[in-house]
Coordinates of C-alpha atoms in Angstrom, one line a residue:
M1 CA 119.5 94.2 99.1
I2 CA 122.7 92.8 97.7
V3 CA 125.5 94.3 99.8
D4 CA 128.4 94.8 97.5
Y5 CA 127.1 95.1 94.0
R6 CA 128.2 98.4 92.5
I7 CA 128.7 99.4 88.9
P8 CA 132.2 100.9 88.5
D9 CA 132.6 103.2 85.5
N10 CA 135.0 100.8 83.9
E11 CA 132.9 97.7 84.3
V12 CA 129.5 98.6 82.9
D13 CA 129.9 95.8 80.3
E14 CA 130.2 93.2 83.1
I15 CA 126.7 93.6 84.4
D16 CA 125.0 90.2 84.4
Y17 CA 121.6 90.9 85.9
I18 CA 120.2 92.6 82.9
A19 CA 120.0 91.6 79.2
D20 CA 123.3 91.4 77.4
E21 CA 122.1 94.1 75.0
I22 CA 122.1 96.8 77.7
D23 CA 123.3 99.3 75.0
V24 CA 121.2 99.5 72.0
L25 CA 123.9 99.7 69.4
D26 CA 125.8 96.7 71.0
F27 CA 123.0 94.6 69.6
V28 CA 121.9 96.3 66.4
M29 CA 125.5 96.8 65.2
D30 CA 126.6 93.2 65.5
D31 CA 126.5 92.5 61.8
V32 CA 128.3 95.7 61.0
E33 CA 131.1 94.9 63.5
G34 CA 131.4 91.5 61.9
G35 CA 132.2 93.0 58.6
G36 CA 129.0 92.1 56.8
G37 CA 127.2 95.4 57.4
G38 CA 127.7 97.0 54.0
Y39 CA 128.5 100.5 55.5
E40 CA 131.1 102.0 57.7
V41 CA 130.3 102.7 61.4
V42 CA 131.1 106.2 62.5
D43 CA 131.4 107.4 66.0
D44 CA 128.1 106.5 67.6
Y45 CA 128.2 109.4 70.1
D46 CA 128.7 111.9 67.3
M47 CA 125.7 110.6 65.4
V48 CA 123.3 111.2 68.3
T49 CA 121.7 114.6 68.7
D50 CA 119.0 116.2 70.9
T51 CA 115.4 115.6 69.8
S52 CA 112.7 118.3 70.1
S53 CA 108.9 117.7 70.2
A54 CA 108.6 119.2 66.7
Q55 CA 111.3 116.7 65.3
A56 CA 109.5 113.8 67.1
R57 CA 106.2 114.8 65.4
R58 CA 108.0 114.7 62.1
G59 CA 109.1 111.1 62.8
K60 CA 112.5 111.4 64.4
D61 CA 113.2 108.8 67.1
I62 CA 112.9 110.6 70.5
Q63 CA 116.4 109.2 71.5
G64 CA 117.9 109.9 68.1
I65 CA 118.4 106.2 67.3
P66 CA 118.9 106.0 63.5
W67 CA 116.7 103.0 62.9
E68 CA 116.6 103.6 59.2
R69 CA 120.4 102.9 59.1
L70 CA 120.3 99.8 61.2
K71 CA 119.5 96.2 60.3
I72 CA 116.6 95.9 62.7
T73 CA 113.4 97.8 63.2
R74 CA 112.4 99.4 66.4
E75 CA 109.5 97.1 66.8
S76 CA 111.7 94.0 66.3
Y77 CA 114.2 95.2 68.8
R78 CA 111.5 95.9 71.3
R79 CA 110.2 92.4 71.0
T80 CA 113.8 91.1 71.5
R81 CA 114.3 93.3 74.6
L82 CA 111.0 92.0 76.1
E83 CA 112.0 88.4 75.4
Q84 CA 115.6 88.6 76.7
Y85 CA 115.6 91.1 79.5
R86 CA 116.3 89.3 82.8
N87 CA 114.7 90.7 85.8
Y88 CA 116.8 90.6 89.0
E89 CA 115.0 88.6 91.8
N90 CA 116.0 87.8 95.3
I91 CA 113.1 85.3 95.5
P92 CA 113.4 83.0 92.5
L93 CA 110.6 83.1 90.0
S94 CA 108.7 85.8 91.8
G95 CA 108.1 87.6 88.5
D96 CA 106.9 84.5 86.8
A97 CA 104.4 83.9 89.5
V98 CA 103.0 87.4 89.0
D99 CA 102.9 87.0 85.2
K100 CA 100.6 84.0 85.7
K101 CA 98.3 85.7 88.2
C102 CA 98.1 89.4 87.1
K103 CA 97.0 91.2 84.0
Q104 CA 98.2 94.6 83.0
K105 CA 96.0 97.6 83.1
Q106 CA 94.7 99.1 79.9
K107 CA 97.2 101.3 78.2
G108 CA 96.7 104.0 75.6
A109 CA 96.2 107.0 77.9
N110 CA 98.1 110.2 77.1
Y111 CA 98.7 112.4 80.2
Y112 CA 102.2 113.6 79.4
E113 CA 103.6 114.3 75.9
F114 CA 107.2 114.2 74.8
F115 CA 108.9 117.6 74.8
H116 CA 112.7 117.2 74.6
N117 CA 115.5 114.7 74.9
T118 CA 118.7 116.3 76.1
R119 CA 121.9 114.5 75.1
L120 CA 124.2 117.0 77.0
V121 CA 123.0 115.4 80.3
K122 CA 124.5 112.1 81.1
P123 CA 122.8 110.4 84.1
T124 CA 124.5 107.4 85.7
I125 CA 123.7 104.8 88.4
L126 CA 125.9 103.2 91.0
H127 CA 123.9 100.3 92.3
F128 CA 121.5 98.5 90.0
Q129 CA 118.7 98.3 92.6
L130 CA 118.8 102.0 93.6
R131 CA 117.3 104.4 91.1
N132 CA 116.4 107.6 92.9
L133 CA 119.0 109.8 91.3
V134 CA 116.9 112.4 89.4
W135 CA 115.0 115.2 91.2
A136 CA 113.1 118.2 89.8
T137 CA 112.7 121.2 92.0
S138 CA 110.7 123.2 89.4
K139 CA 109.5 122.5 85.9
H140 CA 112.8 123.9 84.6
D141 CA 115.3 122.7 87.3
V142 CA 116.6 119.2 87.6
Y143 CA 119.3 117.7 89.7
L144 CA 120.9 114.3 89.0
M145 CA 124.0 112.2 89.4
S146 CA 126.5 111.9 86.6
N147 CA 129.4 109.7 87.7
Y148 CA 130.8 111.4 90.8
S149 CA 129.0 114.7 90.3
I150 CA 125.7 116.2 91.3
M151 CA 124.6 118.2 88.2
H152 CA 122.0 120.8 87.7
W153 CA 120.2 121.1 84.4
S154 CA 118.1 124.1 83.4
S155 CA 115.6 123.2 80.7
L156 CA 114.9 127.0 80.4
S157 CA 118.5 128.1 79.6
Y158 CA 119.8 124.7 78.4
N159 CA 122.6 125.1 80.8
L160 CA 124.3 122.2 82.6
S161 CA 126.4 123.0 85.7
E162 CA 128.2 121.0 88.4
I163 CA 126.9 121.5 91.9
L164 CA 129.1 119.1 93.9
N165 CA 131.9 116.7 92.9
F166 CA 132.6 113.7 95.1
S167 CA 135.6 112.3 93.2
G168 CA 138.1 114.1 95.4
H169 CA 137.8 115.4 99.0
V170 CA 134.5 116.8 100.3
A171 CA 134.4 118.3 103.8
P172 CA 131.9 120.5 105.6
T173 CA 132.4 124.2 105.8
E174 CA 130.0 124.6 108.8
K175 CA 130.5 123.2 112.3
H176 CA 127.7 121.0 113.7
A177 CA 127.8 118.5 116.5
G178 CA 128.4 115.0 115.0
S179 CA 129.7 116.3 111.7
L180 CA 132.8 114.7 110.3
L181 CA 135.1 117.7 109.9
E182 CA 137.6 115.6 107.9
G183 CA 134.9 114.8 105.4
F184 CA 135.1 112.1 102.7
T185 CA 137.2 111.1 99.8
Q186 CA 136.0 109.6 96.5
T187 CA 132.5 109.0 97.9
Q188 CA 130.3 106.8 95.7
I189 CA 126.8 108.2 95.8
S190 CA 124.1 105.6 95.9
T191 CA 121.1 107.8 96.4
L192 CA 120.0 111.4 96.3
A193 CA 117.2 113.7 97.4
V194 CA 116.7 117.4 96.5
K195 CA 113.9 119.6 97.8
D196 CA 113.7 123.4 97.7
D197 CA 117.2 124.6 98.5
F198 CA 118.5 121.4 100.1
I199 CA 120.4 118.4 98.8
V200 CA 121.1 115.2 100.7
A201 CA 123.4 112.6 99.1
G202 CA 123.8 109.1 100.5
G203 CA 126.9 107.0 99.9
F204 CA 127.8 103.4 99.5
Q205 CA 129.6 103.3 102.9
G206 CA 126.8 104.9 104.9
E207 CA 127.9 108.5 104.1
L208 CA 125.5 111.4 104.2
A209 CA 126.4 114.8 102.8
C210 CA 124.1 117.8 103.1
K211 CA 124.3 121.0 101.1
R212 CA 122.3 124.2 100.9
L213 CA 121.9 125.4 97.3
D214 CA 121.9 129.0 98.4
K215 CA 125.3 128.6 100.1
Q216 CA 128.8 127.7 99.1
G217 CA 130.3 124.4 100.3
V218 CA 128.8 121.5 102.2
S219 CA 126.9 122.0 105.4
F220 CA 127.2 118.6 107.0
C221 CA 128.9 115.2 106.6
T222 CA 128.4 112.1 108.6
R223 CA 128.6 108.3 108.6
T224 CA 125.3 106.7 109.7
T225 CA 127.2 103.5 110.6
Y226 CA 130.6 102.0 110.4
E227 CA 129.2 98.5 109.8
E228 CA 130.2 96.8 106.6
N229 CA 126.6 96.5 105.5
A230 CA 126.2 100.3 105.4
I231 CA 124.7 101.4 102.0
T232 CA 122.4 104.4 102.1
N233 CA 119.5 103.1 100.0
A234 CA 117.1 106.1 100.1
V235 CA 116.8 109.6 101.4
E236 CA 113.6 111.7 101.7
I237 CA 113.4 115.4 102.6
Y238 CA 110.3 116.8 104.0
D239 CA 108.7 119.5 106.2
S240 CA 108.2 118.3 109.8
L241 CA 105.1 119.1 111.8
S242 CA 106.9 122.1 113.3
G243 CA 107.6 123.4 109.9
A244 CA 111.3 122.7 110.0
M245 CA 113.0 120.8 107.2
H246 CA 114.0 117.3 108.1
F247 CA 115.3 114.3 106.1
M248 CA 115.1 110.5 106.6
A249 CA 117.7 108.0 105.5
S250 CA 117.1 104.3 104.9
N251 CA 120.1 102.1 105.3
N252 CA 121.2 98.5 104.7
D253 CA 122.1 98.1 108.4
G254 CA 118.3 98.0 109.1
G255 CA 118.1 101.6 110.3
V256 CA 115.8 104.5 109.5
R257 CA 117.3 107.7 110.8
E258 CA 115.7 111.2 110.9
Y259 CA 117.7 114.4 111.0
D260 CA 116.7 118.0 111.3
M261 CA 118.3 120.2 108.6
E262 CA 118.8 123.3 110.8
R263 CA 121.4 121.9 113.2
F264 CA 121.8 118.5 111.4
Q265 CA 121.1 116.5 114.5
L266 CA 119.8 113.0 114.7
T267 CA 116.3 113.2 116.0
N268 CA 115.1 109.6 115.6
H269 CA 116.7 106.2 114.9
F270 CA 114.5 103.2 114.3
R271 CA 115.9 99.7 113.8
F272 CA 114.4 96.9 111.8
P273 CA 115.5 93.2 111.5
W274 CA 116.3 93.5 107.7
P275 CA 117.9 96.0 105.4
V276 CA 115.6 98.9 104.7
N277 CA 115.5 99.8 101.1
H278 CA 113.0 102.7 101.2
S279 CA 110.9 104.6 103.7
S280 CA 108.4 107.4 103.2
L281 CA 106.5 109.7 105.5
S282 CA 102.8 110.2 105.4
P283 CA 101.4 113.7 104.6
D284 CA 100.2 114.1 108.2
R285 CA 103.7 113.1 109.4
K286 CA 102.3 110.4 111.7
L287 CA 103.2 107.2 109.8
I288 CA 106.2 105.9 107.9
T289 CA 106.1 103.1 105.2
V290 CA 109.1 100.9 105.6
V291 CA 110.0 98.4 102.9
G292 CA 113.2 96.3 102.4
D293 CA 114.6 92.8 102.2
H294 CA 111.3 91.2 103.4
L295 CA 108.1 90.2 101.6
D296 CA 106.0 92.4 103.8
G297 CA 105.9 96.1 104.1
L298 CA 105.5 97.9 107.4
I299 CA 103.5 100.9 108.6
V300 CA 105.2 102.4 111.7
D301 CA 104.5 105.2 114.1
S302 CA 106.8 108.1 113.2
S303 CA 107.2 109.2 116.8
N304 CA 108.5 105.9 118.2
G305 CA 109.1 103.5 115.3
K306 CA 106.6 100.9 116.5
T307 CA 104.9 98.8 113.9
V308 CA 101.2 99.6 113.7
A309 CA 100.3 97.5 110.6
S310 CA 101.9 95.5 107.8
V311 CA 100.9 94.8 104.3
E312 CA 101.2 91.3 102.7
G313 CA 101.0 90.3 99.0
H314 CA 104.3 91.0 97.4
L315 CA 106.4 88.0 96.3
D316 CA 109.9 89.6 96.5
Y317 CA 111.8 92.5 98.1
S318 CA 110.5 96.0 97.8
F319 CA 112.6 99.1 96.8
A320 CA 110.1 101.9 96.5
S321 CA 107.2 103.5 98.4
A322 CA 105.2 106.7 98.2
W323 CA 102.1 108.3 99.8
H324 CA 99.2 109.8 98.0
P325 CA 98.7 113.4 99.2
D326 CA 95.3 112.4 100.7
G327 CA 97.2 110.4 103.3
R328 CA 94.9 107.4 102.8
L329 CA 96.6 105.6 99.9
F330 CA 100.2 104.6 99.5
A331 CA 102.1 102.5 97.0
T332 CA 104.9 100.0 97.2
G333 CA 107.2 98.9 94.3
N334 CA 108.7 95.4 94.3
Q335 CA 111.0 93.1 92.4
D336 CA 108.0 90.8 91.6
K337 CA 107.3 93.3 88.8
T338 CA 104.3 95.0 90.5
C339 CA 103.4 98.2 92.2
R340 CA 100.7 97.7 94.7
V341 CA 98.4 100.5 96.0
W342 CA 97.1 100.1 99.5
D343 CA 94.3 101.8 101.5
L344 CA 95.0 102.5 105.2
R345 CA 91.3 101.8 106.0
N346 CA 91.6 98.2 104.8
L347 CA 95.1 96.7 104.5
S348 CA 94.1 93.1 104.0
N349 CA 94.4 93.4 100.3
P350 CA 95.8 96.0 97.9
V351 CA 93.2 98.1 96.1
S352 CA 95.3 97.8 92.9
V353 CA 98.0 95.5 91.6
L354 CA 99.9 97.2 88.8
K355 CA 101.9 94.8 86.8
V356 CA 104.7 96.2 84.6
N357 CA 106.5 94.9 81.5
M358 CA 110.0 93.7 82.1
G359 CA 111.5 94.2 85.5
A360 CA 111.3 95.3 89.1
V361 CA 109.5 98.4 90.1
R362 CA 112.4 100.6 91.3
S363 CA 110.6 104.0 91.7
V364 CA 107.1 105.2 92.5
R365 CA 105.9 108.8 92.6
F366 CA 102.4 110.3 93.2
S367 CA 101.8 113.7 91.6
S368 CA 101.4 116.6 93.9
N369 CA 97.7 116.8 93.2
G370 CA 97.3 113.1 93.6
Q371 CA 95.9 112.4 90.2
F372 CA 98.8 110.4 88.8
L373 CA 100.9 107.6 90.0
V374 CA 104.3 107.3 88.1
V375 CA 105.9 103.8 88.2
A376 CA 109.4 103.2 86.8
E377 CA 110.9 99.9 85.8
P378 CA 114.7 99.4 85.8
A379 CA 114.8 100.0 82.1
D380 CA 112.8 101.0 79.0
F381 CA 109.4 101.8 80.5
I382 CA 107.6 104.4 82.7
H383 CA 103.9 103.8 83.5
I384 CA 101.6 106.7 84.5
Y385 CA 98.3 105.7 86.1
D386 CA 95.2 107.9 86.7
T387 CA 94.3 107.4 90.3
K388 CA 90.9 109.0 89.7
L389 CA 90.1 106.0 87.5
N390 CA 91.4 103.6 90.2
C391 CA 94.6 103.1 88.2
E392 CA 92.6 101.2 85.5
K393 CA 94.1 103.2 82.7
R394 CA 97.7 104.0 82.0
Q395 CA 100.1 105.8 79.8
E396 CA 103.2 103.8 78.8
I397 CA 106.4 105.7 77.9
D398 CA 108.6 103.5 75.8
F399 CA 112.3 104.1 75.2
F400 CA 115.6 102.1 75.5
G401 CA 118.1 102.3 78.4
E402 CA 118.5 101.9 82.1
I403 CA 116.5 104.4 84.2
S404 CA 118.5 106.3 86.8
G405 CA 115.5 108.1 88.2
V406 CA 112.1 109.7 87.4
S407 CA 110.8 112.9 88.9
L408 CA 107.7 115.1 88.6
S409 CA 108.1 118.8 89.1
P410 CA 106.3 120.1 92.2
D411 CA 103.6 121.7 90.0
D412 CA 103.1 118.3 88.1
E413 CA 103.7 120.1 84.8
T414 CA 106.9 118.3 83.8
L415 CA 108.1 114.7 84.1
Y416 CA 111.9 114.0 83.8
I417 CA 113.4 110.6 83.1
G418 CA 117.1 109.9 83.5
V419 CA 118.4 107.4 80.9
W420 CA 121.7 105.6 81.5
D421 CA 123.4 104.1 78.4
R422 CA 126.9 104.2 77.0
T423 CA 125.6 105.6 73.7
Y424 CA 122.2 107.0 74.3
A425 CA 122.4 108.5 77.9
S426 CA 120.2 111.5 78.1
L427 CA 117.4 113.3 80.1
L428 CA 113.9 112.9 78.7
Q429 CA 111.4 115.6 79.3
Y430 CA 107.6 115.1 79.1
N431 CA 105.1 118.0 79.6
K432 CA 101.7 117.6 81.0
R433 CA 98.9 117.7 78.4
H434 CA 96.1 120.2 79.0
K435 CA 92.6 120.3 77.7
Y436 CA 91.4 123.8 76.9
G437 CA 87.8 124.7 76.3
Y438 CA 86.4 127.2 73.8
L439 CA 86.0 129.9 76.5
D440 CA 89.7 129.6 77.5
S441 CA 90.6 131.6 74.4
F442 CA 88.9 134.6 76.0
V443 CA 90.8 134.4 79.3

């Protein structure tokens, strides 16, 4: 990954890897700002309100964008975005090569339906390639990054609260071997993971901060490395074979490190010859997918870090991976604008190549029951595939804005999407659709 590309709060308008119209109103208000609009522009933020499912059914834009007041239609602006959005590539023209070879899967499915758009929640991103900053621990509880803060949103009480603020000094309140008792100051959080009562935040300088949600303070702080190339690219929390909670951190120094979350001790450290952008553990805890600044993905033994297989086919670097709960299938997301699904029984070719619309695949998630695969682009689009139909049909969720993260609740009932935009930043909530039979009314 690019080593030093961050997005400071005061420099969001200097981003050059994405289309110039990163913010919707920057584009659609051009004529108005030039004096030829014919109406006065009021504060854009004040114009935007939450949107409920009932309002959306009556025709309100799910993000509250007042298309009727603008000099461009939604359809026209969508065409412009598709034409002008520039996908970031480490391997030149990797996306173009995919466009020529691959066709998109049939869209039109409807697995999740819009429920609410919350404007009170303001998700942000730090590094344009790292988009794992939204995590749902239940269908009502969501954790996300907003500038320097980890925030909690309850969709049940509509309450937003701050869990941890990294803008000042953060130090551990517990004593563990290897913990930095002096803590950190002004830590820039590049990635996040939340599971049950545990939070692990990874920083731009290799920092790791661990917190228990049922306790005050921070439990553990450490630096994975003091090398310059130290970004924490991804974190995954999981139950180990012993039943104890562990987490795994993927770093730009080529390391994959495993820690236990009882004593916060390093239990494994595997090294690879290129920056590791993401790693994920198989359901049986025996294998790890490792992807990074290399065209191929690796399958390694979780006990010793030795490579047992590799997958070939992507045309650029990968930043996402996930295992299907059956332990047989796994998916990788790449800057070549594809998500590829692989079968451990035959890794010579992917079982599915899922081409997206505009940009790199930055996040992939399988639902807990394995039926759905959620694929997130950097902006504007989330794709949901039905694995029972071999991913041949998909639902396309269409909006405007950079995606800070996407998360399914553990029961698969709710899908949350973090949208980063100066005017339309929000948290989108989609609920799973259910088909009820006649006899259900008697239950």
